[in-house]
Short mmCIF file of C-alpha atoms in Angstrom, two decimals:
data_model
loop_
_atom_site.label_atom_id
_atom_site.label_comp_id
_atom_site.label_asym_id
_atom_site.label_seq_id
_atom_site.Cartn_x
_atom_site.Cartn_y
_atom_site.Cartn_z
CA MET A 1 67.35 31.04 45.28
CA GLY A 2 66.29 28.03 47.46
CA GLN A 3 63.03 25.97 45.89
CA ASP A 4 62.43 22.62 45.17
CA ASN A 5 62.28 20.55 42.75
CA PRO A 6 59.35 18.70 40.69
CA GLU A 7 60.79 17.31 38.32
CA SER A 8 62.15 14.52 40.88
CA GLY A 9 59.26 11.53 42.40
CA GLY A 10 57.83 12.43 45.54
CA GLU A 11 58.35 16.05 46.56
CA PHE A 12 55.16 16.72 47.81
CA GLU A 13 53.78 19.89 46.37
CA ARG A 14 50.16 18.91 47.28
CA GLU A 15 50.48 17.57 50.43
CA PRO A 16 52.70 18.01 53.91
CA VAL A 17 56.06 16.70 54.26
CA PRO A 18 55.89 13.53 55.53
CA ASP A 19 58.31 12.02 58.58
CA ALA A 20 59.75 9.66 56.61
CA ALA A 21 60.59 12.56 54.24
CA LEU A 22 61.97 14.89 56.37
CA LEU A 23 65.95 16.00 56.07
CA GLY A 24 68.75 16.34 58.58
CA ASN A 25 70.79 19.84 58.76
CA GLY A 26 73.76 18.87 56.82
CA LYS A 27 71.18 19.17 53.05
CA PHE A 28 70.09 22.12 54.56
CA TRP A 29 74.08 23.50 55.06
CA GLY A 30 75.28 22.25 51.56
CA MET A 31 72.62 23.84 49.70
CA TYR A 32 72.91 27.50 51.40
CA ALA A 33 76.25 27.10 51.18
CA GLY A 34 76.73 26.52 47.09
CA GLU A 35 72.66 28.46 46.76
CA HIS A 36 74.22 32.41 47.94
CA THR A 37 78.00 32.31 46.92
CA ALA A 38 77.24 32.80 42.68
CA GLY A 39 76.88 34.84 39.80
CA THR A 40 74.64 37.75 41.56
CA GLU A 41 78.08 37.84 44.09
CA PHE A 42 80.52 39.06 41.30
CA MET A 43 78.35 41.99 40.30
CA ILE A 44 77.04 42.57 43.46
CA GLY A 45 80.23 42.81 45.15
CA PRO A 46 81.59 46.08 42.98
CA LEU A 47 78.46 47.85 43.32
CA PHE A 48 78.93 48.58 46.52
CA LEU A 49 82.33 50.65 46.07
CA ALA A 50 80.61 52.28 42.65
CA ALA A 51 78.31 53.26 44.79
CA GLY A 52 81.04 54.99 47.00
CA ALA A 53 80.08 52.61 49.98
CA SER A 54 83.31 52.67 52.78
CA LEU A 55 85.06 49.42 53.46
CA SER A 56 84.56 49.96 57.08
CA ASP A 57 80.49 50.55 56.38
CA LEU A 58 80.67 47.34 53.99
CA ILE A 59 82.70 45.13 56.88
CA LEU A 60 80.18 46.21 59.34
CA GLY A 61 77.25 46.90 58.06
CA LEU A 62 77.03 43.65 55.56
CA LEU A 63 78.24 41.84 58.90
CA LEU A 64 74.91 42.70 61.29
CA GLY A 65 72.70 42.59 57.51
CA ASN A 66 73.65 38.91 57.25
CA VAL A 67 72.76 38.48 60.57
CA LEU A 68 69.45 40.11 61.02
CA ALA A 69 68.78 37.98 57.55
CA VAL A 70 69.90 34.66 59.27
CA LEU A 71 67.66 35.95 62.34
CA THR A 72 64.71 35.94 59.59
CA TRP A 73 65.30 32.60 57.95
CA ARG A 74 65.44 30.97 61.85
CA PHE A 75 62.69 32.77 63.21
CA LEU A 76 59.69 33.89 61.02
CA VAL A 77 60.15 31.05 58.37
CA VAL A 78 61.19 27.93 59.93
CA PRO A 79 58.90 27.71 63.02
CA ILE A 80 55.89 27.84 59.59
CA ALA A 81 57.37 25.89 57.43
CA MET A 82 58.03 22.75 59.79
CA SER A 83 54.10 23.28 61.29
CA LYS A 84 52.53 23.45 57.70
CA ARG A 85 55.16 21.17 55.78
CA LEU A 86 53.89 22.65 52.70
CA THR A 87 55.92 24.71 49.52
CA LEU A 88 55.03 28.21 49.74
CA TYR A 89 52.76 28.23 46.54
CA TYR A 90 49.88 25.45 47.87
CA GLN A 91 50.00 27.08 50.83
CA LEU A 92 48.98 30.54 48.87
CA GLU A 93 47.04 28.73 47.24
CA ARG A 94 45.08 27.69 50.08
CA ILE A 95 44.90 31.09 51.26
CA ALA A 96 44.89 33.21 48.23
CA GLY A 97 43.30 31.36 45.65
CA SER A 98 44.16 29.52 43.34
CA THR A 99 44.12 32.20 40.41
CA LEU A 100 45.45 34.95 42.31
CA VAL A 101 48.72 32.47 42.51
CA LYS A 102 48.85 31.83 39.01
CA LEU A 103 48.87 35.91 38.77
CA TYR A 104 51.42 35.37 41.29
CA ASN A 105 53.34 32.76 39.19
CA LEU A 106 52.96 34.79 36.23
CA VAL A 107 55.03 37.89 38.59
CA ASN A 108 57.35 35.75 40.24
CA GLY A 109 58.50 34.01 37.00
CA LEU A 110 59.12 37.01 34.78
CA LEU A 111 61.23 38.01 37.59
CA PHE A 112 63.20 35.22 38.04
CA CYS A 113 63.65 36.38 34.52
CA PHE A 114 64.93 39.17 34.59
CA LEU A 115 67.40 37.96 37.52
CA ALA A 116 68.38 34.84 35.25
CA GLY A 117 68.81 37.79 32.05
CA ALA A 118 71.80 39.99 34.05
CA MET A 119 73.19 35.94 35.67
CA VAL A 120 73.52 35.67 31.55
CA THR A 121 74.96 39.34 30.85
CA VAL A 122 77.33 38.75 33.80
CA SER A 123 78.91 34.84 31.71
CA ALA A 124 78.71 36.93 28.93
CA SER A 125 80.86 39.44 30.16
CA ALA A 126 83.58 36.20 30.84
CA VAL A 127 83.32 35.12 27.59
CA GLY A 128 84.23 38.49 26.18
CA VAL A 129 87.32 38.68 27.68
CA PRO A 130 89.06 36.22 25.73
CA LEU A 131 87.51 37.39 22.45
CA ASN A 132 88.03 41.09 23.35
CA VAL A 133 84.47 41.88 23.51
CA THR A 134 83.86 44.44 25.84
CA PHE A 135 80.89 45.20 28.06
CA ASP A 136 79.52 48.29 27.81
CA VAL A 137 76.47 49.68 30.32
CA PRO A 138 74.80 52.11 28.13
CA SER A 139 73.31 55.77 30.08
CA ASN A 140 70.17 54.96 28.29
CA MET A 141 68.18 52.66 30.78
CA LEU A 142 66.90 50.93 27.81
CA GLY A 143 70.11 50.15 25.92
CA LEU A 144 71.66 47.69 23.98
CA GLY A 145 75.49 47.04 24.62
CA ASN A 146 77.85 47.58 21.59
CA LEU A 147 76.24 44.35 18.66
CA SER A 148 79.47 42.39 19.25
CA PHE A 149 78.37 42.12 22.82
CA THR A 150 74.53 41.50 22.55
CA ALA A 151 75.38 38.62 20.19
CA LEU A 152 77.50 37.15 22.60
CA VAL A 153 74.43 37.75 25.49
CA ALA A 154 71.87 36.17 22.25
CA ILE A 155 74.54 32.61 22.17
CA VAL A 156 75.39 32.32 26.13
CA GLY A 157 71.33 33.18 26.89
CA VAL A 158 70.54 30.56 23.86
CA VAL A 159 73.17 27.53 25.61
CA ILE A 160 72.04 27.93 29.19
CA ALA A 161 67.85 28.36 28.37
CA VAL A 162 68.64 24.56 26.09
CA VAL A 163 70.38 22.68 28.59
CA ALA A 164 67.45 24.04 31.51
CA ALA A 165 64.99 22.99 29.53
CA GLY A 166 66.85 19.39 29.71
CA GLY A 167 66.01 19.09 33.51
CA TYR A 168 66.77 20.49 36.80
CA GLU A 169 68.84 17.65 37.95
CA ARG A 170 72.19 17.96 35.43
CA VAL A 171 71.93 21.28 35.91
CA ALA A 172 71.54 20.56 39.93
CA ARG A 173 74.89 18.01 39.27
CA VAL A 174 77.10 21.06 37.71
CA ALA A 175 76.28 23.71 40.24
CA ASN A 176 76.82 21.00 43.38
CA ILE A 177 80.09 19.60 42.04
CA ALA A 178 81.48 23.84 41.10
CA ALA A 179 80.02 25.52 44.27
CA PRO A 180 83.11 24.34 46.63
CA TRP A 181 85.00 25.35 44.37
CA MET A 182 83.66 28.93 43.40
CA ILE A 183 83.51 29.27 47.20
CA ALA A 184 87.87 28.68 46.72
CA VAL A 185 87.82 31.29 43.42
CA PHE A 186 86.20 34.26 44.88
CA ALA A 187 88.51 33.88 48.03
CA ALA A 188 91.02 33.74 46.00
CA CYS A 189 90.46 36.26 44.41
CA GLY A 190 90.11 38.59 47.26
CA ILE A 191 93.55 37.62 48.45
CA VAL A 192 94.95 38.61 44.86
CA SER A 193 93.27 41.48 44.84
CA LEU A 194 94.93 42.28 48.80
CA GLY A 195 98.29 41.53 47.49
CA GLN A 196 97.69 43.78 44.24
CA ILE A 197 96.75 46.75 46.15
CA GLY A 198 99.96 46.24 48.64
CA ALA A 199 97.81 44.93 51.65
CA GLY A 200 101.32 42.87 52.11
CA ASP A 201 101.75 45.83 54.68
CA VAL A 202 98.56 46.00 56.79
CA THR A 203 98.39 49.66 57.23
CA VAL A 204 97.59 49.60 53.48
CA ILE A 205 94.29 48.41 54.78
CA THR A 206 93.61 50.21 57.66
CA GLU A 207 94.10 53.00 55.91
CA GLY A 208 92.26 52.31 53.14
CA LYS A 209 93.31 55.01 50.89
CA PHE A 210 93.40 53.15 48.18
CA TRP A 211 89.97 51.57 48.71
CA SER A 212 88.84 55.83 48.88
CA ASP A 213 91.07 56.62 46.18
CA ALA A 214 88.62 53.94 43.67
CA ILE A 215 85.63 55.84 45.03
CA ALA A 216 86.88 59.11 43.55
CA PHE A 217 87.79 58.07 40.89
CA VAL A 218 84.25 56.00 39.79
CA GLN A 219 82.62 59.09 40.93
CA GLU A 220 84.91 61.38 38.96
CA ARG A 221 83.29 59.53 35.96
CA ASN A 222 80.02 57.98 37.30
CA GLY A 223 78.38 61.30 39.83
CA PHE A 224 78.09 61.30 42.64
CA GLY A 225 77.12 58.23 44.90
CA GLU A 226 76.59 57.47 48.87
CA PHE A 227 75.81 54.48 50.48
CA GLY A 228 76.20 54.67 53.89
CA PHE A 229 76.26 51.86 56.68
CA TRP A 230 72.04 51.61 56.86
CA LYS A 231 71.52 50.73 53.54
CA ILE A 232 74.46 48.41 53.68
CA VAL A 233 72.65 46.50 56.35
CA VAL A 234 69.52 46.91 55.38
CA PHE A 235 70.56 45.89 51.72
CA ALA A 236 72.50 42.31 53.58
CA TRP A 237 69.06 41.81 55.15
CA LEU A 238 66.50 42.07 52.43
CA CYS A 239 68.00 41.50 49.13
CA ASN A 240 66.55 37.72 49.87
CA GLY A 241 63.64 39.31 51.17
CA ALA A 242 61.34 37.23 48.89
CA MET A 243 63.35 33.78 50.59
CA HIS A 244 62.75 35.14 53.87
CA PHE A 245 59.96 37.67 54.71
CA GLY A 246 58.39 36.63 50.92
CA MET A 247 58.50 32.94 52.53
CA ALA A 248 59.46 31.27 49.21
CA ASP A 249 62.04 29.34 51.60
CA LEU A 250 58.85 27.26 53.16
CA SER A 251 59.37 25.15 49.80
CA ILE A 252 63.04 24.08 51.45
CA PHE A 253 62.79 24.46 55.68
CA ARG A 254 59.39 21.79 54.97
CA PHE A 255 61.98 19.06 54.74
CA ALA A 256 63.60 20.17 57.76
CA ARG A 257 63.59 17.65 60.70
CA SER A 258 65.11 19.73 62.87
CA ALA A 259 65.01 23.88 63.68
CA SER A 260 68.10 23.96 63.81
CA SER A 261 68.28 23.55 60.32
CA GLY A 262 67.30 26.85 60.56
CA TRP A 263 70.64 28.23 61.06
CA ALA A 264 71.98 26.87 57.57
CA PRO A 265 71.28 29.87 55.69
CA ALA A 266 74.00 31.64 58.05
CA ILE A 267 76.71 29.78 55.59
CA GLY A 268 75.27 31.41 52.70
CA MET A 269 75.85 34.79 53.61
CA PHE A 270 78.84 34.84 55.19
CA LEU A 271 80.56 33.02 52.24
CA GLY A 272 78.56 34.56 49.76
CA HIS A 273 77.09 38.16 51.04
CA TYR A 274 80.34 38.87 52.89
CA MET A 275 83.41 36.96 51.65
CA ALA A 276 82.08 36.89 48.18
CA TRP A 277 80.88 40.79 48.46
CA ILE A 278 83.98 42.20 49.92
CA ALA A 279 86.51 40.40 48.00
CA ALA A 280 84.31 40.62 44.32
CA ALA A 281 84.56 44.45 45.60
CA LEU A 282 87.98 44.01 46.17
CA LEU A 283 88.56 43.41 42.79
CA LEU A 284 87.12 46.56 41.24
CA ALA A 285 89.48 48.34 43.70
CA ALA A 286 92.92 46.60 42.83
CA LEU A 287 91.62 47.15 38.80
CA ILE A 288 91.70 50.52 39.30
CA LYS A 289 94.07 50.53 41.64
CA LEU A 290 96.53 48.91 38.53
CA GLN A 291 95.05 49.33 35.07
CA PRO A 292 92.41 52.51 35.67
CA GLU A 293 92.02 52.59 31.91
CA LEU A 294 90.62 48.81 32.26
CA ALA A 295 87.82 49.56 34.65
CA VAL A 296 86.54 52.63 32.55
CA GLY A 297 83.88 51.84 29.10
CA ALA A 298 84.00 52.93 25.67
CA ASP A 299 81.13 55.69 27.02
CA GLY A 300 84.21 57.06 30.03
CA THR A 301 82.27 55.68 32.46
CA VAL A 302 83.09 53.16 35.06
CA ALA A 303 80.98 49.44 34.87
CA ALA A 304 81.68 46.74 36.54
CA ASN A 305 82.99 43.90 34.41
CA PRO A 306 82.49 40.39 36.15
CA GLY A 307 84.58 39.29 33.82
CA ARG A 308 87.31 41.46 33.04
CA LEU A 309 88.03 41.73 37.16
CA ALA A 310 88.03 38.34 37.93
CA PHE A 311 89.95 37.34 34.88
CA GLU A 312 92.81 39.97 35.54
CA SER A 313 93.22 38.80 39.71
CA LEU A 314 93.19 34.77 38.30
CA GLY A 315 93.45 34.38 34.78
CA TRP A 316 91.60 32.05 33.09
CA ALA A 317 90.27 30.23 36.45
CA GLY A 318 88.96 33.66 37.42
CA ILE A 319 87.35 33.72 33.54
CA LEU A 320 85.86 30.07 33.95
CA CYS A 321 84.12 31.21 37.71
CA VAL A 322 82.41 33.40 36.58
CA VAL A 323 81.26 32.18 33.43
CA ILE A 324 80.18 28.90 35.68
CA ALA A 325 78.33 30.42 38.55
CA GLY A 326 76.79 32.95 35.78
CA TRP A 327 75.58 29.90 34.46
CA THR A 328 74.58 28.17 37.81
CA THR A 329 72.32 30.71 38.72
CA ALA A 330 70.81 31.35 35.81
CA ASN A 331 70.55 27.51 34.59
CA PRO A 332 67.84 26.97 38.19
CA THR A 333 66.42 30.25 37.55
CA ILE A 334 65.22 29.93 34.54
CA TYR A 335 64.12 26.41 34.81
CA ARG A 336 61.60 27.89 38.21
CA ALA A 337 61.00 30.68 35.83
CA GLY A 338 59.43 28.27 33.10
CA LEU A 339 57.41 26.16 36.59
CA ALA A 340 56.12 29.18 37.15
CA PHE A 341 54.55 29.75 33.73
CA GLN A 342 53.20 25.78 33.09
CA GLY A 343 51.66 26.56 36.46
CA ILE A 344 50.03 29.08 35.10
CA LEU A 345 49.46 26.96 31.48
CA PRO A 346 49.08 23.59 32.99
CA LYS A 347 48.02 22.10 29.88
CA SER A 348 51.55 23.17 27.94
CA SER A 349 54.76 21.77 27.88
CA ARG A 350 57.65 22.36 30.82
CA THR A 351 60.49 22.29 28.03
CA VAL A 352 58.32 25.25 25.82
CA MET A 353 57.76 27.35 29.45
CA THR A 354 61.01 26.89 30.04
CA LEU A 355 62.93 28.17 26.64
CA VAL A 356 60.56 31.21 26.64
CA ALA A 357 61.76 31.80 30.21
CA GLY A 358 65.06 31.77 28.31
CA ALA A 359 64.11 34.17 25.45
CA VAL A 360 62.86 36.14 28.33
CA ALA A 361 66.25 35.78 29.98
CA THR A 362 68.07 36.56 26.86
CA LEU A 363 66.39 39.57 26.15
CA ALA A 364 66.58 40.98 29.25
CA GLY A 365 70.22 40.21 29.43
CA ALA A 366 71.13 42.18 26.20
CA PHE A 367 70.46 44.91 28.71
CA PRO A 368 73.54 45.76 30.18
CA ASN A 369 71.30 48.21 32.55
CA LEU A 370 70.37 45.44 34.05
CA SER A 371 73.31 43.97 35.23
CA ALA A 372 74.22 47.50 36.43
CA GLN A 373 71.90 48.11 38.60
CA LEU A 374 71.39 44.67 40.34
CA LEU A 375 71.44 46.31 43.96
CA GLY A 376 68.03 48.16 42.74
CA PHE A 377 66.65 45.19 41.23
CA VAL A 378 66.81 42.69 44.25
CA GLY A 379 64.98 45.36 46.59
CA THR A 380 62.35 45.71 43.93
CA TYR A 381 62.29 42.41 43.93
CA GLY A 382 61.42 41.81 47.84
CA THR A 383 58.99 44.53 47.37
CA ILE A 384 56.94 43.34 45.36
CA LEU A 385 57.36 39.09 46.61
CA GLY A 386 57.81 39.88 49.97
CA PRO A 387 54.18 40.82 51.02
CA MET A 388 52.71 37.71 49.85
CA GLY A 389 54.95 36.64 53.39
CA ALA A 390 52.58 38.58 55.14
CA VAL A 391 50.12 37.18 54.26
CA ILE A 392 50.96 33.35 55.44
CA PHE A 393 52.88 35.03 58.54
CA VAL A 394 49.03 36.76 59.47
CA ASP A 395 47.40 33.69 58.39
CA PHE A 396 48.99 31.16 59.97
CA PHE A 397 49.23 33.16 63.71
CA LEU A 398 46.24 35.95 63.43
CA MET A 399 43.98 35.08 61.78
CA LYS A 400 42.43 32.12 64.51
CA ARG A 401 43.20 34.56 67.60
CA CYS A 402 41.30 37.65 65.63
CA GLY A 403 38.64 35.57 65.32
CA LEU A 404 39.16 34.89 61.09
CA ARG A 405 39.10 31.82 59.08
CA ASP A 406 42.81 30.95 58.07
CA GLU A 407 43.28 29.17 54.40
CA TYR A 408 40.15 30.95 53.51
CA ALA A 409 40.29 29.98 49.55
CA HIS A 410 40.64 26.08 50.66
CA ARG A 411 38.25 25.97 53.06
CA THR A 412 35.77 28.11 51.16
CA GLY A 413 36.56 27.12 47.10
CA VAL A 414 36.94 30.95 46.27
CA GLN A 415 39.54 31.39 43.40
CA ILE A 416 40.74 35.01 44.20
CA ASN A 417 40.74 36.38 47.63
CA ILE A 418 39.77 39.61 47.68
CA ALA A 419 41.57 40.28 51.03
CA VAL A 420 44.30 39.16 49.91
CA MET A 421 44.67 40.87 46.28
CA LEU A 422 44.60 44.08 47.99
CA ALA A 423 46.58 43.69 50.71
CA TRP A 424 49.18 42.85 48.12
CA PHE A 425 48.27 45.02 45.48
CA LEU A 426 47.77 48.42 47.18
CA PRO A 427 51.65 48.31 48.87
CA VAL A 428 53.32 47.17 46.53
CA ALA A 429 52.05 49.71 44.59
CA VAL A 430 52.91 52.37 46.33
CA GLY A 431 56.18 50.90 46.73
CA LEU A 432 56.88 50.60 43.85
CA TYR A 433 55.78 54.31 43.26
CA LEU A 434 58.24 55.59 45.56
CA ILE A 435 61.08 53.64 44.42
CA PHE A 436 60.20 54.09 40.24
CA VAL A 437 59.26 58.17 40.75
CA GLN A 438 60.25 58.88 43.96
CA GLY A 439 63.41 56.97 43.71
CA VAL A 440 63.26 55.82 47.03
CA PHE A 441 66.10 52.81 46.96
CA ALA A 442 64.13 49.76 46.84
CA ALA A 443 65.41 47.43 49.54
CA TYR A 444 64.09 50.43 51.99
CA ALA A 445 60.63 49.06 50.81
CA VAL A 446 60.72 45.65 51.27
CA ILE A 447 59.47 45.63 55.42
CA PRO A 448 57.25 48.81 55.11
CA CYS A 449 55.21 46.63 52.09
CA TRP A 450 55.53 43.65 54.16
CA VAL A 451 53.79 45.00 57.17
CA ALA A 452 51.25 46.64 55.46
CA CYS A 453 50.25 43.73 53.85
CA GLY A 454 49.86 42.16 56.90
CA LEU A 455 47.67 44.51 58.60
CA LEU A 456 46.14 45.51 55.43
CA TYR A 457 44.78 41.23 55.09
CA LEU A 458 43.79 41.41 58.71
CA ILE A 459 41.51 44.49 58.42
CA VAL A 460 40.07 43.60 54.93
CA SER A 461 39.46 39.63 55.92
CA LYS A 462 37.63 41.38 59.18
CA PHE A 463 35.17 42.76 55.98
CA THR A 464 35.08 40.21 53.08
CA GLN A 465 35.17 37.11 55.46
CA THR A 466 31.73 36.06 56.33
CA ALA A 467 30.10 33.13 58.59
CA ALA A 468 27.78 32.09 55.76
CA ASN A 469 27.38 29.43 53.30
CA THR A 470 31.35 28.29 54.66
CA GLU A 471 31.60 25.01 56.09
CA PRO A 472 35.13 23.96 58.04
CA THR A 473 37.17 21.89 56.27
CA THR A 474 40.25 19.91 56.67
CA MET B 1 89.99 4.97 44.07
CA ASN B 2 87.32 7.13 45.89
CA GLN B 3 89.89 8.45 48.69
CA ILE B 4 92.64 9.06 46.06
CA THR B 5 89.74 11.09 43.67
CA LYS B 6 89.36 13.20 47.21
CA ILE B 7 92.68 13.54 47.73
CA THR B 8 92.87 15.43 43.84
CA SER B 9 90.23 17.70 45.01
CA LEU B 10 91.49 18.38 47.99
CA ILE B 11 94.79 19.34 46.64
CA ALA B 12 92.66 21.31 43.80
CA LEU B 13 91.07 23.45 45.98
CA GLY B 14 94.78 23.32 47.98
CA LEU B 15 96.16 25.14 44.05
CA ILE B 16 93.44 28.28 43.70
CA VAL B 17 93.75 29.28 47.90
CA LEU B 18 97.30 28.47 49.00
CA PRO B 19 98.71 30.02 45.77
CA SER B 20 96.96 33.46 46.42
CA LEU B 21 97.95 33.66 49.57
CA LEU B 22 101.72 33.36 48.62
CA PHE B 23 101.16 36.04 46.54
CA LEU B 24 99.99 38.05 49.03
CA ALA B 25 102.94 37.02 50.91
CA GLY B 26 105.33 38.23 48.39
CA VAL B 27 106.57 34.67 47.38
CA ILE B 28 105.31 33.69 44.06
CA GLY B 29 104.01 36.62 41.49
CA LEU B 30 100.82 36.84 39.69
CA GLY B 31 101.74 34.33 36.50
CA ALA B 32 102.62 31.22 38.92
CA THR B 33 99.11 32.18 41.27
CA LYS B 34 97.20 32.33 38.19
CA LEU B 35 98.40 28.93 36.82
CA LEU B 36 98.13 26.81 40.02
CA ALA B 37 94.69 27.97 40.09
CA LEU B 38 94.47 27.39 36.55
CA ILE B 39 95.77 23.59 37.12
CA GLY B 40 93.46 23.86 40.49
CA THR B 41 90.54 24.40 38.85
CA LEU B 42 90.91 21.44 36.30
CA ALA B 43 91.87 19.25 38.84
CA TRP B 44 88.74 19.53 41.05
CA PHE B 45 86.99 19.12 37.78
CA ALA B 46 88.42 16.17 36.47
CA ALA B 47 88.38 14.49 40.30
CA THR B 48 84.82 15.58 41.93
CA PRO B 49 82.77 14.48 39.83
CA LEU B 50 84.30 11.11 40.31
CA TRP B 51 83.07 10.98 43.85
CA MET B 52 80.60 13.70 44.39
CA SER B 53 76.99 11.67 45.15
CA ARG B 54 74.15 12.53 42.61
#
């Protein structure tokens, strides 16, 4: 996920990035390529097939969804990023107040921990393959996996947390080195899977029987599910909702010298959220065709075990890729969670907070349903954090036009901008109710919550902002 | 030296992707594909840190 590294000097965390520090297009293309070809892709790809998505819907739906995601980055995030040149956190603090930003940090940090936990599970699933430790997803949402797998998660989690606590630079260097290799391995996994299902004959692909048979196999064991075209589009568009609609990547694009850098997420979307997802889905399809017994857990349901899938396709190179992909996603995520927690307790040690984040992530990773529910989790993530981007959008484009003050907390010194608080809490509460009580697909809630938050922020600000006792500050 | 390590990295990536295409085409078997991918992986991590900038 795109966030800056405060550990290195001169990160301009509380000031606009100066012209001398701006970066050319190449830096962004490289970063996004590696950022979005990661451990999550090994998990999400097979989940599409398991959820009942047809092959044609997947190919076309992901195409449209990823195009929409790129356009959102380019035309929603980049203009504000290049105008303000501030981090998301500092910009939000100037609007919402430092206390509210601390709450945002807490929520952000916890969600980071859960995401990292899912990646610890992914890595552990790969480590478990040569050790014959199986990855079973219990039917109970809060159920643990088998004892051996839980112990493995604990070991992997501790290692990842300790490395993350050691500092950002080492983590980033390994991730940079591994990125091109991971892209190649994903591609190879997909191509080998096509070979395994007999797609040397093109009619195998065009008829798609192997895919529909795989869906039928899963649904006989897991129950009926559907994942239609528009669901795929919305998921692909909004799985990174926190980054574009939520404006988290302001922290990245504040360094952009040219607006054309805003097209850089395209490489991440089409290598990671297109090629890698489809390749990972093909892994499950191939396994079901060739060795269906390996796709079924001890409880008789089909669970996507990334380590097993990669091993059957590409052997030890595949296993290493899953381990490293999960690790290089979990590490920076735990690091960022540690920073978020430290933001709440400024006097605390970054190392300690990172270890706390690692502990939370490891605990979360011990519950296999977290990674098995990744499709829903990323939508929930976007629903909770995305609306704050609407606050930034409205503050930047509409507040002055509507006769209101922008950056209200900065101008008045308030610690909590009530308008922001209400605008964030209310739509998110409704969104979470729809997701968890009404069973609405989580990604569907992102945009409605974003729009509602933006409107509420504008409307409530009209009531809460007063001209008295406010002196313009620069 | 830098050129040699960069070329090694490129060959390493080739050892991962090209055999998979050969497998798809039915030219080589799965065992050979997996072995070449592993060799490519080891070569990548041996060579790339020597030239990829920090």
